[in-house]
Coordinates of C-alpha atoms in Angstrom, one line a residue:
X1 CA -71.0 -46.7 -56.3
X2 CA -70.8 -48.2 -59.7
X3 CA -67.1 -48.3 -59.8
X4 CA -67.2 -50.2 -56.3
X5 CA -69.8 -52.8 -57.4
X6 CA -67.8 -53.5 -60.7
X7 CA -65.0 -54.1 -59.0
X8 CA -66.6 -56.4 -56.4
X9 CA -68.2 -58.7 -59.5
X10 CA -65.0 -58.6 -61.4
X11 CA -62.9 -59.8 -58.3
X12 CA -65.4 -62.2 -57.0
X13 CA -65.6 -63.8 -60.4
X14 CA -62.1 -64.1 -60.4
X15 CA -62.1 -65.7 -56.9
X16 CA -64.4 -68.4 -58.1
X17 CA -62.8 -69.4 -61.4
X18 CA -59.0 -68.7 -61.1
X19 CA -58.1 -70.7 -58.0
X20 CA -59.4 -73.7 -60.0
X21 CA -58.0 -72.8 -63.7
X22 CA -54.7 -74.4 -63.8
X23 CA -54.3 -75.1 -60.3
X24 CA -54.0 -78.4 -57.9
X25 CA -55.9 -77.9 -55.1
X26 CA -54.9 -78.7 -52.0
X27 CA -51.5 -78.4 -50.3
X28 CA -49.7 -75.2 -51.4
X29 CA -46.2 -75.6 -53.3
X30 CA -43.5 -72.7 -52.8
X31 CA -45.0 -71.1 -50.0
X32 CA -43.2 -70.1 -47.1
X33 CA -41.4 -66.8 -45.9
X34 CA -39.2 -65.0 -48.6
X35 CA -37.0 -63.9 -45.7
X36 CA -35.8 -67.0 -45.1
X37 CA -35.3 -67.6 -48.8
X38 CA -33.4 -64.9 -49.1
X39 CA -30.5 -65.9 -46.5
X40 CA -30.4 -69.4 -47.3
X41 CA -27.4 -70.4 -48.7
X42 CA -28.6 -73.0 -51.3
X43 CA -30.7 -70.6 -52.9
X44 CA -29.5 -68.7 -56.0
X45 CA -28.3 -65.2 -55.7
X46 CA -31.2 -64.5 -58.8
X47 CA -33.9 -65.5 -56.3
X48 CA -32.2 -64.0 -52.9
X49 CA -33.2 -60.5 -51.8
X50 CA -30.9 -58.9 -49.5
X51 CA -31.0 -55.4 -48.1
X52 CA -27.4 -54.3 -47.0
X53 CA -27.4 -50.6 -47.3
X54 CA -29.0 -48.2 -45.0
X55 CA -29.8 -44.8 -46.2
X56 CA -27.7 -41.4 -46.2
X57 CA -29.9 -38.4 -46.1
X58 CA -31.7 -39.0 -49.9
X59 CA -29.2 -41.7 -51.1
X60 CA -30.3 -45.1 -51.1
X61 CA -28.0 -48.4 -51.7
X62 CA -30.1 -51.4 -52.2
X63 CA -28.8 -54.4 -52.8
X64 CA -30.8 -57.5 -54.6
X65 CA -28.8 -60.9 -55.2
X66 CA -25.6 -59.6 -57.0
X67 CA -26.9 -56.2 -58.4
X68 CA -26.7 -53.3 -55.9
X69 CA -28.6 -50.2 -56.9
X70 CA -28.2 -46.8 -55.6
X71 CA -31.0 -44.4 -55.8
X72 CA -31.3 -41.0 -55.0
X73 CA -34.6 -40.1 -53.3
X74 CA -36.5 -37.2 -54.9
X75 CA -36.9 -34.5 -52.2
X76 CA -40.4 -33.3 -50.7
X77 CA -40.0 -30.5 -53.4
X78 CA -39.8 -31.3 -56.9
X79 CA -39.7 -28.9 -59.9
X80 CA -43.1 -27.9 -60.8
X81 CA -44.1 -29.1 -64.2
X82 CA -45.4 -26.5 -66.6
X83 CA -49.3 -26.2 -66.2
X84 CA -50.9 -23.6 -68.2
X85 CA -54.8 -25.1 -67.3
X86 CA -56.2 -23.8 -63.7
X87 CA -58.2 -26.5 -61.9
X88 CA -61.6 -26.0 -60.6
X89 CA -60.5 -26.9 -57.3
X90 CA -57.1 -25.0 -57.2
X91 CA -56.0 -24.3 -53.5
X92 CA -56.1 -25.3 -49.8
X93 CA -59.1 -23.3 -49.2
X94 CA -61.4 -24.5 -52.0
X95 CA -60.5 -28.1 -51.1
X96 CA -61.7 -27.3 -47.6
X97 CA -64.5 -25.9 -48.2
X98 CA -65.8 -28.3 -50.5
X99 CA -65.1 -31.0 -47.7
X100 CA -66.0 -29.2 -45.0
X101 CA -69.7 -28.4 -46.4
X102 CA -70.2 -32.3 -46.7
X103 CA -68.3 -34.0 -44.3
X104 CA -67.7 -30.9 -41.5
X105 CA -65.6 -32.6 -38.3
X106 CA -67.4 -36.0 -38.9
X107 CA -65.3 -38.9 -40.2
X108 CA -66.6 -40.3 -43.2
X109 CA -67.1 -44.1 -44.4
X110 CA -66.6 -45.9 -41.1
X111 CA -69.7 -47.9 -40.8
X112 CA -69.7 -50.3 -43.8
X113 CA -66.6 -52.5 -42.6
X114 CA -63.8 -53.9 -44.5
X115 CA -65.2 -52.9 -47.6
X116 CA -65.7 -49.1 -46.1
X117 CA -62.3 -48.7 -44.9
X118 CA -60.7 -50.2 -48.2
X119 CA -62.4 -48.5 -51.4
X120 CA -63.3 -45.3 -49.2
X121 CA -61.1 -45.0 -46.3
X122 CA -58.1 -45.6 -48.2
X123 CA -58.7 -42.7 -50.3
X124 CA -59.2 -40.6 -47.6
X125 CA -56.4 -41.4 -45.6
X126 CA -54.2 -40.4 -49.0
X127 CA -56.1 -37.6 -49.7
X128 CA -55.3 -36.3 -45.9
X129 CA -51.5 -37.3 -46.7
X130 CA -51.5 -35.5 -49.8
X131 CA -53.0 -32.3 -48.4
X132 CA -50.8 -32.2 -45.3
X133 CA -47.4 -33.0 -47.8
X134 CA -48.6 -29.9 -50.0
X135 CA -49.8 -27.1 -47.5
X136 CA -47.8 -28.4 -44.1
X137 CA -51.2 -28.5 -42.2
X138 CA -51.1 -31.2 -39.9
X139 CA -55.0 -30.9 -39.2
X140 CA -55.1 -33.2 -42.1
X141 CA -53.1 -36.0 -40.2
X142 CA -55.1 -35.5 -37.3
X143 CA -57.9 -36.7 -39.2
X144 CA -56.1 -39.4 -40.8
X145 CA -55.1 -40.7 -37.5
X146 CA -58.5 -40.6 -36.3
X147 CA -59.4 -43.0 -39.1
X148 CA -56.5 -45.3 -38.5
X149 CA -57.1 -46.0 -35.0
X150 CA -60.7 -46.6 -36.1
X151 CA -59.4 -49.2 -38.5
X152 CA -56.9 -50.5 -36.6
X153 CA -59.4 -50.9 -33.4
X154 CA -61.5 -52.8 -35.6
X155 CA -59.9 -55.6 -37.4
X156 CA -62.0 -58.8 -37.0
X157 CA -59.2 -61.5 -37.7
X158 CA -55.4 -61.8 -37.3
X159 CA -55.0 -61.6 -41.0
X160 CA -57.0 -58.1 -40.9
X161 CA -60.0 -57.2 -42.4
X162 CA -62.9 -58.5 -44.0
X163 CA -63.2 -62.3 -42.8
X164 CA -66.5 -62.3 -42.8
X165 CA -66.1 -62.3 -46.9
X166 CA -63.8 -64.8 -48.2
X167 CA -60.2 -64.9 -47.7
X168 CA -59.1 -63.5 -51.4
X169 CA -61.2 -60.4 -50.7
X170 CA -60.0 -60.2 -47.1
X171 CA -56.2 -60.0 -48.5
X172 CA -57.3 -57.6 -51.1
X173 CA -59.3 -55.2 -48.6
X174 CA -56.4 -55.7 -46.0
X175 CA -53.5 -54.9 -48.5
X176 CA -55.5 -51.9 -49.4
X177 CA -56.2 -50.6 -46.3
X178 CA -52.6 -51.4 -45.1
X179 CA -51.2 -49.4 -47.9
X180 CA -52.9 -46.5 -46.4
X181 CA -51.6 -46.8 -43.3
X182 CA -48.3 -47.6 -44.2
X183 CA -48.1 -44.4 -46.5
X184 CA -48.9 -42.5 -43.3
X185 CA -46.0 -43.9 -41.6
X186 CA -43.8 -43.4 -44.2
X187 CA -44.2 -39.6 -44.9
X188 CA -44.4 -38.6 -41.1
X189 CA -40.7 -40.5 -41.1
X190 CA -39.7 -38.6 -44.4
X191 CA -40.9 -35.5 -43.7
X192 CA -39.3 -33.7 -40.5
X193 CA -42.4 -31.2 -40.4
X194 CA -44.3 -34.2 -39.2
X195 CA -42.5 -35.6 -36.8
X196 CA -44.4 -35.4 -34.0
X197 CA -46.6 -38.4 -35.4
X198 CA -43.6 -40.7 -35.5
X199 CA -44.6 -42.7 -32.4
X200 CA -47.9 -42.9 -33.3
X201 CA -46.4 -44.0 -36.9
X202 CA -44.1 -46.8 -35.2
X203 CA -47.5 -48.0 -33.2
X204 CA -49.4 -48.6 -36.8
X205 CA -46.3 -50.6 -38.2
X206 CA -46.1 -52.7 -35.1
X207 CA -49.7 -53.7 -35.9
X208 CA -49.3 -54.4 -39.6
X209 CA -46.4 -56.1 -39.7
X210 CA -48.0 -59.7 -38.1
X211 CA -50.8 -58.6 -40.1
X212 CA -48.6 -58.8 -43.6
X213 CA -46.7 -61.7 -42.4
X214 CA -49.8 -63.9 -41.6
X215 CA -49.8 -63.8 -45.6
X216 CA -46.7 -65.0 -46.4
X217 CA -47.6 -69.1 -46.8
X218 CA -49.4 -67.3 -49.6
X219 CA -46.0 -66.5 -51.6
X220 CA -44.5 -68.7 -53.9
X221 CA -41.5 -68.9 -55.8
X222 CA -40.7 -69.9 -59.4
X223 CA -44.6 -70.3 -60.5
X224 CA -44.9 -72.0 -63.8
X225 CA -44.9 -69.0 -66.1
X226 CA -43.0 -67.0 -68.6
X227 CA -40.0 -66.0 -66.7
X228 CA -40.6 -68.2 -63.7
X229 CA -42.5 -65.4 -61.3
X230 CA -42.7 -65.0 -57.7
X231 CA -45.9 -63.9 -56.7
X232 CA -48.8 -64.9 -54.1
X233 CA -51.6 -67.5 -54.9
X234 CA -54.8 -68.0 -53.3
X235 CA -55.7 -69.7 -50.3
X236 CA -59.4 -70.8 -51.6
X237 CA -58.4 -74.3 -52.8
X238 CA -59.3 -76.1 -48.9
X239 CA -56.0 -74.7 -48.1
X240 CA -53.3 -72.7 -49.9
X241 CA -53.4 -73.4 -53.6
X242 CA -50.7 -74.7 -56.3
X243 CA -47.9 -72.4 -57.5
X244 CA -50.0 -71.9 -60.9
X245 CA -53.1 -70.3 -59.1
X246 CA -51.5 -66.4 -58.6
X247 CA -53.9 -63.8 -57.6
X248 CA -54.9 -61.4 -60.0
X249 CA -52.2 -58.8 -60.2
X250 CA -53.4 -56.0 -58.5
X251 CA -54.2 -58.3 -55.2
X252 CA -50.4 -59.0 -55.3
X253 CA -49.3 -55.2 -55.4
X254 CA -51.4 -54.4 -52.4
X255 CA -49.6 -56.9 -50.0
X256 CA -46.3 -55.6 -51.6
X257 CA -46.5 -51.9 -51.7
X258 CA -47.1 -51.7 -47.6
X259 CA -43.8 -54.0 -47.2
X260 CA -41.9 -51.8 -49.4
X261 CA -42.8 -48.8 -47.7
X262 CA -42.3 -50.6 -44.2
X263 CA -38.6 -51.6 -45.7
X264 CA -38.2 -47.7 -46.3
X265 CA -39.5 -46.5 -43.0
X266 CA -37.2 -49.0 -40.7
X267 CA -34.1 -47.8 -43.2
X268 CA -35.0 -44.0 -42.5
X269 CA -34.8 -45.2 -38.5
X270 CA -31.6 -46.9 -39.4
X271 CA -32.9 -50.2 -38.2
X272 CA -32.5 -53.4 -40.4
X273 CA -35.7 -54.5 -42.3
X274 CA -37.2 -57.9 -42.7
X275 CA -35.3 -59.4 -45.9
X276 CA -38.6 -60.5 -46.8
X277 CA -39.9 -57.2 -47.4
X278 CA -38.0 -55.9 -50.0
X279 CA -37.9 -59.7 -51.7
X280 CA -41.5 -59.1 -52.4
X281 CA -41.6 -55.6 -53.3
X282 CA -38.7 -56.7 -55.9
X283 CA -40.7 -59.7 -57.2
X284 CA -43.5 -58.4 -57.8
X285 CA -42.6 -55.5 -59.6
X286 CA -40.3 -57.5 -62.1
X287 CA -43.3 -59.8 -62.2
X288 CA -45.1 -57.0 -64.3
X289 CA -42.5 -57.2 -67.0
X290 CA -43.1 -60.6 -67.6
X291 CA -46.6 -60.4 -68.9
X292 CA -46.9 -56.7 -70.2
X293 CA -47.0 -56.3 -73.5
X294 CA -45.7 -53.5 -75.9
X295 CA -48.4 -52.3 -78.3
X296 CA -48.0 -48.8 -80.3
X297 CA -45.3 -47.5 -77.9
X298 CA -47.4 -48.2 -74.6
X299 CA -48.0 -51.0 -72.2
X300 CA -50.9 -53.0 -72.2
X301 CA -51.8 -56.0 -69.9
X302 CA -54.2 -58.2 -68.6
X303 CA -56.1 -58.0 -65.3
X304 CA -55.1 -61.3 -64.2
X305 CA -51.2 -60.6 -65.1
X306 CA -49.9 -63.7 -66.7
X307 CA -53.0 -65.7 -66.2
X308 CA -54.6 -63.5 -68.5
X309 CA -58.6 -62.7 -67.9
X310 CA -59.0 -60.0 -70.0
X311 CA -57.4 -56.3 -70.2
X312 CA -56.9 -54.8 -67.2
X313 CA -59.3 -51.4 -66.7
X314 CA -58.2 -48.0 -65.9
X315 CA -59.4 -48.2 -62.4
X316 CA -58.0 -51.3 -61.3
X317 CA -54.6 -50.2 -63.0
X318 CA -54.0 -47.4 -60.5
X319 CA -53.2 -50.3 -58.0
X320 CA -51.0 -51.8 -60.2
X321 CA -49.2 -48.6 -60.7
X322 CA -48.9 -47.7 -57.4
X323 CA -46.7 -50.1 -56.8
X324 CA -44.7 -50.0 -60.1
X325 CA -43.8 -46.2 -59.5
X326 CA -42.8 -46.6 -56.3
X327 CA -40.7 -49.8 -56.8
X328 CA -39.1 -47.4 -59.8
X329 CA -38.1 -44.8 -57.6
X330 CA -36.5 -47.1 -55.3
X331 CA -34.5 -49.0 -58.2
X332 CA -36.8 -52.4 -57.7
X333 CA -38.0 -55.0 -60.4
X334 CA -35.8 -54.0 -63.3
X335 CA -38.0 -51.0 -64.2
X336 CA -36.2 -48.5 -66.1
X337 CA -37.2 -45.3 -67.5
X338 CA -37.8 -46.8 -70.9
X339 CA -40.7 -48.9 -68.8
X340 CA -42.0 -45.3 -67.7
X341 CA -42.1 -44.3 -71.3
X342 CA -44.4 -47.3 -71.9
X343 CA -46.4 -46.1 -69.2
X344 CA -47.0 -42.8 -70.2
X345 CA -47.8 -44.0 -73.4
X346 CA -50.6 -46.1 -71.9
X347 CA -51.8 -43.1 -70.2
X348 CA -52.3 -41.3 -73.2
X349 CA -53.9 -44.1 -75.0
X350 CA -56.5 -44.0 -72.2
X351 CA -56.9 -40.2 -72.7
X352 CA -57.3 -40.3 -76.3
X353 CA -59.0 -43.7 -76.9
X354 CA -62.2 -44.7 -77.7
X355 CA -63.9 -42.4 -75.4
X356 CA -62.6 -39.4 -77.2
X357 CA -59.8 -36.9 -76.5
X358 CA -60.0 -35.7 -73.2
X359 CA -62.1 -38.4 -71.7
X360 CA -61.3 -41.6 -70.0
X361 CA -61.6 -44.9 -71.9
X362 CA -62.4 -47.8 -69.6
X363 CA -59.4 -50.0 -70.1
X364 CA -55.6 -49.5 -70.4
X365 CA -55.2 -50.4 -73.9
X366 CA -57.6 -47.5 -75.0
X367 CA -60.8 -49.6 -75.6
X368 CA -64.4 -48.8 -73.7
X369 CA -66.2 -46.3 -72.9
X370 CA -65.9 -45.1 -69.4
X371 CA -69.4 -45.4 -68.1
X372 CA -69.4 -43.3 -64.8
X373 CA -67.0 -41.2 -63.2
X374 CA -65.4 -43.4 -60.5
X375 CA -63.2 -44.3 -63.5
X376 CA -62.4 -41.4 -64.9
X377 CA -61.6 -40.4 -61.1
X378 CA -59.0 -42.8 -61.2
X379 CA -56.5 -40.9 -63.3
X380 CA -55.9 -38.4 -60.6
X381 CA -54.2 -40.4 -58.4
X382 CA -51.4 -43.0 -58.9
X383 CA -51.7 -42.4 -62.6
X384 CA -51.0 -38.8 -62.0
X385 CA -47.5 -39.8 -60.7
X386 CA -46.4 -40.5 -64.8
X387 CA -46.6 -36.8 -65.2
X388 CA -42.6 -36.7 -63.7
X389 CA -41.9 -38.4 -66.8
X390 CA -44.3 -36.4 -69.2
X391 CA -45.4 -33.0 -68.0
X392 CA -47.7 -32.6 -70.7
X393 CA -50.1 -35.2 -68.6
X394 CA -50.8 -33.1 -65.7
X395 CA -52.9 -30.3 -67.9
X396 CA -54.4 -33.1 -69.9
X397 CA -55.6 -34.7 -66.1
X398 CA -57.1 -31.3 -65.2
X399 CA -59.0 -30.6 -68.2
X400 CA -60.3 -34.0 -67.3
X401 CA -61.4 -33.3 -64.0
X402 CA -62.4 -29.6 -65.0
X403 CA -65.1 -30.9 -67.5
X404 CA -66.5 -34.1 -65.5
X405 CA -65.3 -33.8 -62.1
X406 CA -66.1 -30.4 -60.4
X407 CA -68.2 -31.5 -57.6
X408 CA -66.3 -33.9 -55.3
X409 CA -68.8 -36.2 -53.5
X410 CA -66.5 -39.2 -52.1
X411 CA -63.0 -40.1 -51.2
X412 CA -61.7 -40.7 -54.7
X413 CA -62.8 -37.3 -56.1
X414 CA -61.1 -35.8 -53.0
X415 CA -58.3 -37.4 -53.5
X416 CA -57.9 -36.7 -57.1
X417 CA -58.3 -32.7 -56.6
X418 CA -55.6 -32.9 -53.6
X419 CA -53.0 -34.9 -55.6
X420 CA -53.7 -32.4 -58.7
X421 CA -52.8 -29.7 -55.9
X422 CA -49.8 -31.8 -54.9
X423 CA -48.4 -32.1 -58.5
X424 CA -48.9 -28.5 -59.5
X425 CA -47.1 -27.6 -56.2
X426 CA -44.0 -30.0 -57.0
X427 CA -44.6 -31.7 -54.1
X428 CA -43.2 -35.6 -54.0
X429 CA -44.3 -38.1 -52.0
X430 CA -41.6 -40.4 -53.1

């Protein structure tokens, strides 16, 4: 699991250095519940988030401050992108045969605690959701609920999972796990084929909400960087760190994305969500535009966002994209089609960079070699949704998978092949 080791090493280095860099340790500055900020009359409209809109079929109206956005949500089925390359694992039967031969009816990756749930289980649950969405087969959702039930029966802190590691790794693991759970809940509320799972989904959301709220005191507004971003800070300074100690960008996106999904679930149910959910989702997406750089018709950016720490790598980049693409779909963060075009350019640089045409370069600016298949496979999820903005990326991704990844052996690979089948079928998750 080389990528997992690399991820942990890079995260732990960041956890050790960045809370101290540019940060005064001790009490936090600017923390608190954004939901309160959103309703505080003394807070400017630009830093408020208000969710005045409900949903009407596939149309959602969202008000953030003084700006109202009407979003026409994608239906379950989109137009199929033109694809001429046949995937090596092209059908439900082919995916099932590979999976059943390795795992049968067992539940994979449940023995390693928070790291297993986050860095394997997250991808399993998403793979099951993807297959269920594409084929309408609820056997995958049954397996997903077994896995989620296991996770929720093995939390080790009111803040979720990973209390025996360190506070920052706990928030990261908890966010990644929560994103998979909230995606399950969103999809069963969005898709009438899965209505029988809604009671289960509601029980999951009820357990997630207090976990996610436990990180509200790590949120700061108007951090001292260009654009005065609002984002999460570390809790590793003998208390909450200063407003300069923003967490790495992917570490914040994984806490914001579940809240965006819960906001959407509440609207689908005709309920009024906590205003802080949409506020944070919007601000986290907007923050990206304060530090992303335009380079040769593409975006590149640093792993640490405004704090630097070196170019973002392709694998961690999928955690950035998993929030940005959904935020764009729901009219958040000021993200536009022009931003998506620049991210398409990023993916093209990755696929035609230092690693050579058709291979996956290590970094989002196209530099570096992949090292192993765990980096290559990341283009199969989240990055693959850029196909919605440039259909040519689908065949490029399939060709790369056919070349390097024909024999899946863990969760990320099965998710990648499931997502390829979903995108070829024109099925949307939004």
